[in-house]
Structure formats: structure tokens, C-alpha cells
mmCIF file of C-alpha atoms in Angstrom:
data_model
loop_
_atom_site.group_PDB
_atom_site.id
_atom_site.type_symbol
_atom_site.label_atom_id
_atom_site.label_comp_id
_atom_site.label_asym_id
_atom_site.label_seq_id
_atom_site.Cartn_x
_atom_site.Cartn_y
_atom_site.Cartn_z
ATOM 1 C CA UNK A 1 0.000 0.000 0.000
ATOM 2 C CA UNK A 2 1.393 3.430 -0.887
ATOM 3 C CA UNK A 3 1.922 6.230 1.582
ATOM 4 C CA UNK A 4 -1.001 8.204 0.176
ATOM 5 C CA UNK A 5 -3.218 5.106 0.398
ATOM 6 C CA UNK A 6 -2.193 4.716 4.047
ATOM 7 C CA UNK A 7 -3.108 8.354 4.651
ATOM 8 C CA UNK A 8 -6.443 7.963 2.862
ATOM 9 C CA UNK A 9 -7.328 4.930 4.970
ATOM 10 C CA UNK A 10 -7.080 7.016 8.160
ATOM 11 C CA UNK A 11 -10.224 7.720 10.146
ATOM 12 C CA UNK A 12 -11.072 10.809 8.098
ATOM 13 C CA UNK A 13 -10.268 11.871 4.546
ATOM 14 C CA UNK A 14 -7.245 14.125 4.053
ATOM 15 C CA UNK A 15 -7.709 17.439 2.332
ATOM 16 C CA UNK A 16 -6.194 17.185 -1.181
ATOM 17 C CA UNK A 17 -4.004 20.239 -0.566
ATOM 18 C CA UNK A 18 -2.654 18.688 2.633
ATOM 19 C CA UNK A 19 -2.069 15.383 0.817
ATOM 20 C CA UNK A 20 -0.201 17.198 -1.945
ATOM 21 C CA UNK A 21 2.015 18.920 0.631
ATOM 22 C CA UNK A 22 2.649 15.611 2.422
ATOM 23 C CA UNK A 23 3.611 14.026 -0.885
ATOM 24 C CA UNK A 24 5.955 16.925 -1.727
ATOM 25 C CA UNK A 25 7.661 16.750 1.658
ATOM 26 C CA UNK A 26 7.943 12.962 1.522
ATOM 27 C CA UNK A 27 9.481 13.133 -1.932
ATOM 28 C CA UNK A 28 12.077 15.512 -0.518
ATOM 29 C CA UNK A 29 12.720 13.114 2.376
ATOM 30 C CA UNK A 30 13.108 10.212 -0.069
ATOM 31 C CA UNK A 31 15.665 12.218 -2.073
ATOM 32 C CA UNK A 32 17.598 13.085 1.086
ATOM 33 C CA UNK A 33 17.557 9.411 2.165
ATOM 34 C CA UNK A 34 18.991 8.424 -1.220
ATOM 35 C CA UNK A 35 21.722 11.058 -0.878
ATOM 36 C CA UNK A 36 22.567 9.817 2.641
ATOM 37 C CA UNK A 37 22.915 6.240 1.366
ATOM 38 C CA UNK A 38 25.164 7.357 -1.497
ATOM 39 C CA UNK A 39 27.301 9.468 0.844
ATOM 40 C CA UNK A 40 27.659 6.529 3.240
ATOM 41 C CA UNK A 41 28.698 4.328 0.328
ATOM 42 C CA UNK A 42 31.390 6.864 -0.604
ATOM 43 C CA UNK A 43 32.525 7.057 3.017
ATOM 44 C CA UNK A 44 32.841 3.287 3.205
ATOM 45 C CA UNK A 45 34.818 3.195 -0.047
ATOM 46 C CA UNK A 46 37.321 5.588 1.545
ATOM 47 C CA UNK A 47 37.441 3.691 4.832
ATOM 48 C CA UNK A 48 38.025 0.429 2.969
ATOM 49 C CA UNK A 49 41.126 2.033 1.473
ATOM 50 C CA UNK A 50 42.209 3.109 4.957
ATOM 51 C CA UNK A 51 41.643 -0.449 6.175
ATOM 52 C CA UNK A 52 43.843 -1.873 3.426
ATOM 53 C CA UNK A 53 46.573 0.678 4.182
ATOM 54 C CA UNK A 54 46.424 -0.123 7.886
ATOM 55 C CA UNK A 55 46.553 -3.865 7.208
ATOM 56 C CA UNK A 56 49.461 -3.492 4.786
ATOM 57 C CA UNK A 57 51.437 -1.631 7.465
ATOM 58 C CA UNK A 58 50.289 -3.733 10.448
ATOM 59 C CA UNK A 59 48.459 -0.802 12.040
ATOM 60 C CA UNK A 60 45.607 -1.532 14.455
ATOM 61 C CA UNK A 61 42.063 -1.314 13.058
ATOM 62 C CA UNK A 62 41.003 1.260 15.691
ATOM 63 C CA UNK A 63 42.531 4.630 16.522
ATOM 64 C CA UNK A 64 41.091 5.821 19.864
ATOM 65 C CA UNK A 65 42.609 9.317 19.638
ATOM 66 C CA UNK A 66 41.071 9.918 16.202
ATOM 67 C CA UNK A 67 37.794 8.436 17.402
ATOM 68 C CA UNK A 68 37.612 10.990 20.195
ATOM 69 C CA UNK A 69 38.448 13.853 17.818
ATOM 70 C CA UNK A 70 35.847 12.686 15.299
ATOM 71 C CA UNK A 71 33.103 12.417 17.897
ATOM 72 C CA UNK A 72 33.901 15.878 19.277
ATOM 73 C CA UNK A 73 33.981 17.322 15.744
ATOM 74 C CA UNK A 74 30.696 15.683 14.740
ATOM 75 C CA UNK A 75 28.947 16.820 17.915
ATOM 76 C CA UNK A 76 30.022 20.403 17.140
ATOM 77 C CA UNK A 77 28.825 20.103 13.543
ATOM 78 C CA UNK A 78 25.519 18.700 14.714
ATOM 79 C CA UNK A 79 25.020 21.495 17.204
ATOM 80 C CA UNK A 80 25.706 24.151 14.559
ATOM 81 C CA UNK A 81 23.230 22.393 12.245
ATOM 82 C CA UNK A 82 20.530 22.260 14.951
ATOM 83 C CA UNK A 83 20.766 18.469 15.137
ATOM 84 C CA UNK A 84 20.860 16.713 18.493
ATOM 85 C CA UNK A 85 24.588 16.131 19.207
ATOM 86 C CA UNK A 86 23.798 12.951 21.151
ATOM 87 C CA UNK A 87 21.996 11.551 18.111
ATOM 88 C CA UNK A 88 24.906 12.495 15.849
ATOM 89 C CA UNK A 89 27.328 10.791 18.234
ATOM 90 C CA UNK A 90 25.235 7.609 18.296
ATOM 91 C CA UNK A 91 25.123 7.571 14.500
ATOM 92 C CA UNK A 92 28.868 8.127 14.160
ATOM 93 C CA UNK A 93 29.653 5.511 16.804
ATOM 94 C CA UNK A 94 27.506 3.001 14.922
ATOM 95 C CA UNK A 95 29.196 3.807 11.600
ATOM 96 C CA UNK A 96 32.672 3.665 13.108
ATOM 97 C CA UNK A 97 32.002 0.298 14.746
ATOM 98 C CA UNK A 98 31.134 -1.041 11.297
ATOM 99 C CA UNK A 99 34.282 0.521 9.827
ATOM 100 C CA UNK A 100 36.443 -1.155 12.467
ATOM 101 C CA UNK A 101 34.729 -4.465 11.758
ATOM 102 C CA UNK A 102 35.664 -4.016 8.089
ATOM 103 C CA UNK A 103 39.237 -3.091 9.032
ATOM 104 C CA UNK A 104 39.528 -6.214 11.186
ATOM 105 C CA UNK A 105 38.235 -8.375 8.348
ATOM 106 C CA UNK A 106 40.682 -6.791 5.892
ATOM 107 C CA UNK A 107 43.542 -7.352 8.357
ATOM 108 C CA UNK A 108 42.567 -11.003 8.766
ATOM 109 C CA UNK A 109 42.312 -11.507 5.010
ATOM 110 C CA UNK A 110 45.688 -9.896 4.337
ATOM 111 C CA UNK A 111 47.504 -11.296 7.360
ATOM 112 C CA UNK A 112 48.084 -7.751 8.670
ATOM 113 C CA UNK A 113 47.073 -6.301 12.020
ATOM 114 C CA UNK A 114 44.760 -8.434 14.098
ATOM 115 C CA UNK A 115 41.577 -7.631 15.929
ATOM 116 C CA UNK A 116 43.566 -7.677 19.167
ATOM 117 C CA UNK A 117 44.809 -4.221 18.236
ATOM 118 C CA UNK A 118 41.272 -2.851 18.200
ATOM 119 C CA UNK A 119 38.958 -1.819 20.974
ATOM 120 C CA UNK A 120 36.248 -4.015 22.356
ATOM 121 C CA UNK A 121 33.003 -4.086 20.424
ATOM 122 C CA UNK A 122 30.671 -1.227 21.252
ATOM 123 C CA UNK A 123 33.436 1.212 22.137
ATOM 124 C CA UNK A 124 33.794 4.399 20.123
ATOM 125 C CA UNK A 125 35.827 3.922 16.989
ATOM 126 C CA UNK A 126 37.630 6.145 14.534
ATOM 127 C CA UNK A 127 36.037 5.336 11.236
ATOM 128 C CA UNK A 128 39.351 6.270 9.712
#
């Protein structure tokens, strides 16, 4: 069922002008979501390269000092953009944990640095 069909099945009919505005806003949201996914894909392409470089030079998958700097930086960016800094930190921490997981896998595949050089799962990570 489409979004507009869901809206129309509500307890009362939606004014066509309101429905048109909802559709316009939702289309914008869909476009932003697509851009976010593409930006994340680009970010992960870059972090995969970092992971290969780290593995090639036996560097640990995680970099706690960079992680701290990145979280501080992102919280400041979020605040200036009127986005909840705690939410931004949670998002970055989630992304970075995935990056470290990729770095560990790359290290294992290439015989480089091992997961023992990284932080425990759930800890902040660099994403670098």
C-alpha cells in the first residue's frame, strides 16, 4: 500500500491540498535518504582504502585518539546544524564500529594487524 493510500485509509479523509504537501515533503525526504545512502557508500569506499593501508602496514584497526576527535567534531557540527549532538554521536559511533569491523576483516584476510589491536566491540571507533 502506498503512503497516500495509508493516509487515505485514516479515520477521516485528508484534504487534497494537505495530501499534496505531504507528498511533496515525503518526496524531498526520499531524495535526502537516497543522498545519505550514497554518501555513506562513498565514506565506506574511503574507509576500505584506509583499512587496506592499515593492514598493509600492520596498524591496528582502531585509533582511539582519532575516534575521540571525530566524535567531538561531529557533535560540534551537529550542534551548529541544529541536530541533536547525542543523536549524531550515536550515529557516528555506529558507523565507526562497522568501519572497524571491516578493518579487522581486511587485516585477517591480508595477514596484517589483528583484531587484538582494536577496541572491544561497542566502544567508540575512529572510522578512519
